[in-house]
PDB file of C-alpha atoms in Angstrom:
ATOM      1  CA  ASP T   1      37.942  26.689 -18.351  1.00 61.00           C
ATOM      2  CA  LEU T   2      38.050  24.478 -15.264  1.00 64.00           C
ATOM      3  CA  GLY T   3      41.741  25.143 -14.593  1.00 66.00           C
ATOM      4  CA  ALA T   4      41.489  28.907 -15.043  1.00 68.00           C
ATOM      5  CA  ALA T   5      38.368  29.056 -12.917  1.00 65.00           C
ATOM      6  CA  MET T   6      40.147  27.347 -10.052  1.00 70.00           C
ATOM      7  CA  GLN T   7      43.060  29.791 -10.216  1.00 79.00           C
ATOM      8  CA  LEU T   8      41.102  33.057 -10.467  1.00 85.00           C
ATOM      9  CA  ASN T   9      40.782  35.147  -7.329  1.00 90.00           C
ATOM     10  CA  PRO T  10      37.480  36.938  -6.640  1.00 94.00           C
ATOM     11  CA  ASP T  11      39.417  40.143  -6.016  1.00 95.00           C
ATOM     12  CA  GLU T  12      40.528  40.053  -9.661  1.00 94.00           C
ATOM     13  CA  ILE T  13      36.925  40.428 -10.867  1.00 95.00           C
ATOM     14  CA  SER T  14      35.063  43.732 -11.175  1.00 97.00           C
ATOM     15  CA  VAL T  15      31.883  45.104 -12.718  1.00 98.00           C
ATOM     16  CA  GLU T  16      34.048  46.779 -15.357  1.00 97.00           C
ATOM     17  CA  ASP T  17      34.978  43.345 -16.714  1.00 97.00           C
ATOM     18  CA  PHE T  18      31.393  43.081 -17.980  1.00 97.00           C
ATOM     19  CA  SER T  19      30.899  46.714 -19.009  1.00 94.00           C
ATOM     20  CA  ASP T  20      30.684  46.006 -22.759  1.00 93.00           C
ATOM     21  CA  CYS T  21      28.688  42.798 -22.401  1.00 96.00           C
ATOM     22  CA  GLN T  22      25.010  42.166 -22.979  1.00 97.00           C
ATOM     23  CA  HIS T  23      25.019  38.584 -21.740  1.00 98.00           C
ATOM     24  CA  ALA T  24      27.300  36.459 -19.549  1.00 98.00           C
ATOM     25  CA  HIS T  25      27.379  32.664 -19.818  1.00 97.00           C
ATOM     26  CA  PHE T  26      28.903  30.619 -16.988  1.00 95.00           C
ATOM     27  CA  GLU T  27      29.941  26.991 -16.772  1.00 91.00           C
ATOM     28  CA  GLY T  28      28.899  25.049 -13.702  1.00 91.00           C
ATOM     29  CA  TYR T  29      32.479  24.096 -12.898  1.00 89.00           C
ATOM     30  CA  LEU T  30      32.756  27.555 -11.357  1.00 90.00           C
ATOM     31  CA  LEU T  31      30.496  26.309  -8.580  1.00 91.00           C
ATOM     32  CA  PHE T  32      33.427  24.451  -7.048  1.00 88.00           C
ATOM     33  CA  ASN T  33      34.699  27.925  -6.105  1.00 89.00           C
ATOM     34  CA  GLU T  34      31.716  29.518  -4.358  1.00 92.00           C
ATOM     35  CA  ALA T  35      33.358  32.865  -3.618  1.00 93.00           C
ATOM     36  CA  LEU T  36      34.436  33.295  -7.248  1.00 92.00           C
ATOM     37  CA  THR T  37      31.028  32.239  -8.508  1.00 94.00           C
ATOM     38  CA  ARG T  38      29.228  34.761  -6.329  1.00 96.00           C
ATOM     39  CA  LYS T  39      31.589  37.566  -7.339  1.00 96.00           C
ATOM     40  CA  LEU T  40      31.265  36.828 -11.061  1.00 96.00           C
ATOM     41  CA  LEU T  41      27.491  36.544 -10.981  1.00 98.00           C
ATOM     42  CA  SER T  42      27.147  39.685  -8.868  1.00 98.00           C
ATOM     43  CA  CYS T  43      29.423  41.717 -11.150  1.00 98.00           C
ATOM     44  CA  ALA T  44      27.700  40.511 -14.305  1.00 98.00           C
ATOM     45  CA  GLN T  45      24.310  41.369 -12.837  1.00 98.00           C
ATOM     46  CA  SER T  46      25.517  44.793 -11.681  1.00 98.00           C
ATOM     47  CA  ALA T  47      26.674  45.461 -15.259  1.00 98.00           C
ATOM     48  CA  ASN T  48      23.083  44.727 -16.415  1.00 98.00           C
ATOM     49  CA  CYS T  49      24.009  41.514 -18.183  1.00 98.00           C
ATOM     50  CA  THR T  50      21.507  38.761 -18.604  1.00 98.00           C
ATOM     51  CA  ILE T  51      23.002  35.538 -17.251  1.00 98.00           C
ATOM     52  CA  SER T  52      22.934  31.883 -18.223  1.00 98.00           C
ATOM     53  CA  LEU T  53      24.412  28.917 -16.379  1.00 98.00           C
ATOM     54  CA  ASP T  54      25.244  25.466 -17.746  1.00 96.00           C
ATOM     55  CA  LEU T  55      25.232  22.933 -14.923  1.00 95.00           C
ATOM     56  CA  ALA T  56      28.286  21.154 -16.453  1.00 90.00           C
ATOM     57  CA  SER T  57      28.030  17.688 -14.848  1.00 92.00           C
ATOM     58  CA  PHE T  58      25.957  15.724 -12.362  1.00 94.00           C
ATOM     59  CA  GLU T  59      28.937  15.764  -9.991  1.00 95.00           C
ATOM     60  CA  VAL T  60      28.840  19.568  -9.996  1.00 93.00           C
ATOM     61  CA  VAL T  61      25.125  19.516  -9.227  1.00 95.00           C
ATOM     62  CA  GLN T  62      25.502  17.010  -6.417  1.00 95.00           C
ATOM     63  CA  ALA T  63      28.327  19.023  -4.851  1.00 94.00           C
ATOM     64  CA  SER T  64      26.402  22.309  -5.157  1.00 94.00           C
ATOM     65  CA  LYS T  65      22.850  21.186  -4.515  1.00 91.00           C
ATOM     66  CA  THR T  66      22.286  23.389  -1.469  1.00 93.00           C
ATOM     67  CA  LEU T  67      23.819  26.428  -3.187  1.00 95.00           C
ATOM     68  CA  LEU T  68      22.223  26.175  -6.626  1.00 96.00           C
ATOM     69  CA  PRO T  69      18.624  27.196  -5.820  1.00 96.00           C
ATOM     70  CA  GLU T  70      19.787  30.455  -4.255  1.00 97.00           C
ATOM     71  CA  LEU T  71      22.094  31.323  -7.164  1.00 97.00           C
ATOM     72  CA  LEU T  72      19.503  30.432  -9.795  1.00 97.00           C
ATOM     73  CA  ASP T  73      16.872  32.518  -8.054  1.00 97.00           C
ATOM     74  CA  LYS T  74      19.081  35.534  -7.395  1.00 98.00           C
ATOM     75  CA  TYR T  75      21.165  35.783 -10.574  1.00 98.00           C
ATOM     76  CA  VAL T  76      20.332  33.391 -13.414  1.00 98.00           C
ATOM     77  CA  ASP T  77      17.966  34.018 -16.324  1.00 98.00           C
ATOM     78  CA  ILE T  78      18.551  30.754 -18.227  1.00 98.00           C
ATOM     79  CA  VAL T  79      19.748  27.398 -16.889  1.00 98.00           C
ATOM     80  CA  PHE T  80      20.917  24.536 -19.132  1.00 98.00           C
ATOM     81  CA  ALA T  81      21.032  20.948 -17.888  1.00 97.00           C
ATOM     82  CA  ASN T  82      21.393  17.561 -19.521  1.00 95.00           C
ATOM     83  CA  GLU T  83      19.337  14.617 -18.313  1.00 94.00           C
ATOM     84  CA  ASP T  84      21.880  13.521 -15.686  1.00 95.00           C
ATOM     85  CA  GLU T  85      22.317  17.039 -14.304  1.00 96.00           C
ATOM     86  CA  ALA T  86      18.567  17.631 -14.199  1.00 96.00           C
ATOM     87  CA  SER T  87      18.018  14.309 -12.413  1.00 95.00           C
ATOM     88  CA  ALA T  88      20.708  15.167  -9.858  1.00 95.00           C
ATOM     89  CA  PHE T  89      18.986  18.489  -9.123  1.00 95.00           C
ATOM     90  CA  CYS T  90      15.353  17.371  -9.252  1.00 94.00           C
ATOM     91  CA  GLY T  91      15.492  13.792  -8.015  1.00 88.00           C
ATOM     92  CA  SER T  92      14.524  10.615  -9.808  1.00 77.00           C
ATOM     93  CA  GLY T  93      10.735  10.769  -9.506  1.00 81.00           C
ATOM     94  CA  MET T  94      10.028  13.168 -12.407  1.00 89.00           C
ATOM     95  CA  ASP T  95       9.893  12.912 -16.153  1.00 94.00           C
ATOM     96  CA  PHE T  96      12.053  15.339 -18.102  1.00 95.00           C
ATOM     97  CA  ALA T  97       9.233  17.780 -18.855  1.00 96.00           C
ATOM     98  CA  ALA T  98       8.538  18.009 -15.127  1.00 96.00           C
ATOM     99  CA  MET T  99      12.250  18.502 -14.450  1.00 96.00           C
ATOM    100  CA  ALA T 100      12.327  21.456 -16.853  1.00 97.00           C
ATOM    101  CA  ARG T 101       9.306  22.933 -15.091  1.00 96.00           C
ATOM    102  CA  TYR T 102      10.895  22.365 -11.679  1.00 95.00           C
ATOM    103  CA  LEU T 103      14.214  23.955 -12.672  1.00 96.00           C
ATOM    104  CA  GLN T 104      12.351  26.924 -14.094  1.00 96.00           C
ATOM    105  CA  CYS T 105      10.873  27.655 -10.670  1.00 95.00           C
ATOM    106  CA  TRP T 106      14.162  29.441  -9.868  1.00 95.00           C
ATOM    107  CA  CYS T 107      14.834  31.337 -13.112  1.00 95.00           C
ATOM    108  CA  SER T 108      13.071  32.619 -16.212  1.00 97.00           C
ATOM    109  CA  ILE T 109      13.956  29.786 -18.607  1.00 98.00           C
ATOM    110  CA  ALA T 110      15.130  26.201 -18.139  1.00 98.00           C
ATOM    111  CA  ALA T 111      16.361  23.866 -20.863  1.00 98.00           C
ATOM    112  CA  VAL T 112      16.721  20.139 -20.201  1.00 97.00           C
ATOM    113  CA  LYS T 113      18.703  18.488 -23.004  1.00 96.00           C
ATOM    114  CA  MET T 114      18.400  14.768 -23.655  1.00 93.00           C
ATOM    115  CA  GLY T 115      20.707  14.169 -26.609  1.00 89.00           C
ATOM    116  CA  ALA T 116      19.059  12.220 -29.404  1.00 89.00           C
ATOM    117  CA  ALA T 117      15.755  12.315 -27.468  1.00 93.00           C
ATOM    118  CA  GLY T 118      15.509  16.095 -27.877  1.00 94.00           C
ATOM    119  CA  ALA T 119      14.960  18.699 -25.182  1.00 96.00           C
ATOM    120  CA  TYR T 120      12.327  20.434 -23.071  1.00 97.00           C
ATOM    121  CA  ILE T 121      12.148  24.205 -22.679  1.00 97.00           C
ATOM    122  CA  ALA T 122      10.195  25.737 -19.785  1.00 97.00           C
ATOM    123  CA  ASP T 123       9.539  29.461 -19.458  1.00 96.00           C
ATOM    124  CA  GLY T 124       6.911  29.793 -16.749  1.00 86.00           C
ATOM    125  CA  GLN T 125       4.013  29.710 -19.177  1.00 89.00           C
ATOM    126  CA  SER T 126       4.571  26.391 -20.910  1.00 93.00           C
ATOM    127  CA  VAL T 127       6.895  23.449 -21.337  1.00 96.00           C
ATOM    128  CA  GLU T 128       7.730  22.693 -24.956  1.00 96.00           C
ATOM    129  CA  ALA T 129       9.266  19.543 -26.398  1.00 96.00           C
ATOM    130  CA  ILE T 130      11.975  20.175 -28.995  1.00 95.00           C
ATOM    131  CA  ALA T 131      12.979  17.350 -31.333  1.00 93.00           C
ATOM    132  CA  ALA T 132      16.632  16.549 -31.904  1.00 90.00           C
ATOM    133  CA  ASN T 133      18.023  16.742 -35.427  1.00 88.00           C
ATOM    134  CA  LYS T 134      18.528  13.241 -36.784  1.00 88.00           C
ATOM    135  CA  VAL T 135      22.127  12.183 -37.354  1.00 84.00           C
ATOM    136  CA  ASP T 136      23.121   9.111 -39.363  1.00 84.00           C
ATOM    137  CA  THR T 137      26.456   8.549 -37.619  1.00 87.00           C
ATOM    138  CA  VAL T 138      27.597   9.958 -34.289  1.00 84.00           C
ATOM    139  CA  VAL T 139      31.390  10.307 -34.322  1.00 85.00           C
ATOM    140  CA  ASP T 140      32.121  12.252 -31.114  1.00 83.00           C
ATOM    141  CA  THR T 141      29.771  13.948 -28.639  1.00 80.00           C
ATOM    142  CA  THR T 142      32.416  16.412 -27.409  1.00 82.00           C
ATOM    143  CA  ALA T 143      30.939  19.947 -27.141  1.00 82.00           C
ATOM    144  CA  ALA T 144      27.441  18.923 -28.219  1.00 87.00           C
ATOM    145  CA  GLY T 145      25.916  20.481 -25.115  1.00 88.00           C
ATOM    146  CA  ASP T 146      28.047  23.604 -25.426  1.00 91.00           C
ATOM    147  CA  LEU T 147      27.050  24.177 -29.043  1.00 92.00           C
ATOM    148  CA  TRP T 148      23.409  23.490 -28.186  1.00 94.00           C
ATOM    149  CA  ALA T 149      23.577  26.240 -25.591  1.00 95.00           C
ATOM    150  CA  ALA T 150      25.430  28.544 -27.999  1.00 94.00           C
ATOM    151  CA  GLY T 151      22.749  28.131 -30.649  1.00 93.00           C
ATOM    152  CA  PHE T 152      19.978  28.695 -28.125  1.00 96.00           C
ATOM    153  CA  LEU T 153      21.626  31.831 -26.765  1.00 97.00           C
ATOM    154  CA  TYR T 154      22.235  33.241 -30.234  1.00 93.00           C
ATOM    155  CA  GLY T 155      18.546  32.971 -31.022  1.00 93.00           C
ATOM    156  CA  TRP T 156      17.483  34.247 -27.608  1.00 96.00           C
ATOM    157  CA  LEU T 157      19.681  37.325 -27.908  1.00 96.00           C
ATOM    158  CA  GLN T 158      18.084  37.943 -31.318  1.00 92.00           C
ATOM    159  CA  GLN T 159      14.673  37.682 -29.582  1.00 94.00           C
ATOM    160  CA  TRP T 160      13.564  34.631 -31.542  1.00 93.00           C
ATOM    161  CA  PRO T 161      10.732  32.462 -30.157  1.00 95.00           C
ATOM    162  CA  LEU T 162      12.114  29.955 -27.666  1.00 96.00           C
ATOM    163  CA  SER T 163      11.247  27.016 -29.910  1.00 95.00           C
ATOM    164  CA  GLU T 164      13.385  28.479 -32.706  1.00 94.00           C
ATOM    165  CA  CYS T 165      16.237  29.139 -30.269  1.00 95.00           C
ATOM    166  CA  ALA T 166      16.133  25.500 -29.211  1.00 96.00           C
ATOM    167  CA  GLN T 167      15.906  24.288 -32.807  1.00 94.00           C
ATOM    168  CA  LEU T 168      19.097  26.173 -33.657  1.00 93.00           C
ATOM    169  CA  GLY T 169      20.733  24.668 -30.592  1.00 94.00           C
ATOM    170  CA  ALA T 170      19.677  21.217 -31.753  1.00 94.00           C
ATOM    171  CA  GLN T 171      21.053  21.916 -35.223  1.00 92.00           C
ATOM    172  CA  LEU T 172      24.464  22.990 -33.905  1.00 92.00           C
ATOM    173  CA  GLY T 173      24.598  20.030 -31.534  1.00 91.00           C
ATOM    174  CA  ALA T 174      23.786  17.656 -34.390  1.00 89.00           C
ATOM    175  CA  GLU T 175      26.510  19.135 -36.575  1.00 88.00           C
ATOM    176  CA  VAL T 176      29.284  18.798 -33.999  1.00 83.00           C
ATOM    177  CA  VAL T 177      28.580  15.150 -33.112  1.00 83.00           C
ATOM    178  CA  GLN T 178      29.340  14.212 -36.726  1.00 81.00           C
ATOM    179  CA  ILE T 179      32.999  15.290 -36.481  1.00 82.00           C
ATOM    180  CA  HIS T 180      35.937  14.675 -34.159  1.00 85.00           C
ATOM    181  CA  GLY T 181      36.479  17.440 -31.620  1.00 82.00           C
ATOM    182  CA  SER T 182      34.612  20.649 -30.947  1.00 83.00           C
ATOM    183  CA  GLN T 183      35.430  22.890 -33.936  1.00 86.00           C
ATOM    184  CA  LEU T 184      32.931  22.961 -36.779  1.00 84.00           C
ATOM    185  CA  PRO T 185      34.565  23.380 -40.203  1.00 84.00           C
ATOM    186  CA  GLU T 186      34.195  26.736 -41.951  1.00 88.00           C
ATOM    187  CA  PRO T 187      31.829  25.462 -44.726  1.00 85.00           C
ATOM    188  CA  THR T 188      29.448  24.199 -42.038  1.00 85.00           C
ATOM    189  CA  TRP T 189      29.429  27.608 -40.335  1.00 85.00           C
ATOM    190  CA  GLU T 190      28.809  29.337 -43.662  1.00 85.00           C
ATOM    191  CA  HIS T 191      25.820  27.094 -44.314  1.00 81.00           C
ATOM    192  CA  LEU T 192      24.469  27.653 -40.806  1.00 81.00           C
ATOM    193  CA  LEU T 193      24.936  31.411 -41.004  1.00 81.00           C
ATOM    194  CA  GLN T 194      22.979  31.586 -44.251  1.00 79.00           C
ATOM    195  CA  GLY T 195      20.056  29.953 -42.466  1.00 71.00           C
ATOM    196  CA  MET T 196      20.358  32.276 -39.466  1.00 69.00           C
ATOM    197  CA  GLN T 197      20.466  35.400 -41.624  1.00 67.00           C
ATOM    198  CA  LYS T 198      17.118  34.528 -43.157  1.00 65.00           C
ATOM    199  CA  LYS T 199      15.582  34.928 -39.692  1.00 59.00           C
ATOM    200  CA  LEU T 200      17.108  38.361 -39.016  1.00 54.00           C
TER     201      LEU T 200
END
């Protein structure tokens, strides 16, 4: 949460906060507080968590452009960016596949999300295009990127192929844009979970 992140003190964070965690996911808004960001990333890494970072907004990227490469290289396993965030980091002279490849230079996996145009996933060996799920009517795009990342991370932590991780992310993102707000209704989750369980 942006407000909570701005009020936390680095001294309040310890490795023990991550002791029962396998993975830690961070929002880019933390980057406005460099000392807190460094402490959180360092503690999560020291607790042997894998780490993902969502770049949050192009304003965040622009404000943190000199800091981001170091943090991605030193701490982050997976970075998520939408088209505006990727453009702010990479510059305007690349297509989105090239942006995913460029972002991945600093961490193991990069995902560049482009809404209805799909996404690109780069992992150091290849860059793969992932189609978006078609939606008849978009009601509200709130949380679409967050649920995309959540679906991807669920699959990744289950050791699915990256394409399947991204497809689940696309499915969750497509579901949430069809409703108002960010909370999927329980019947939708039940349907989604049935599909996920078939992969386990």
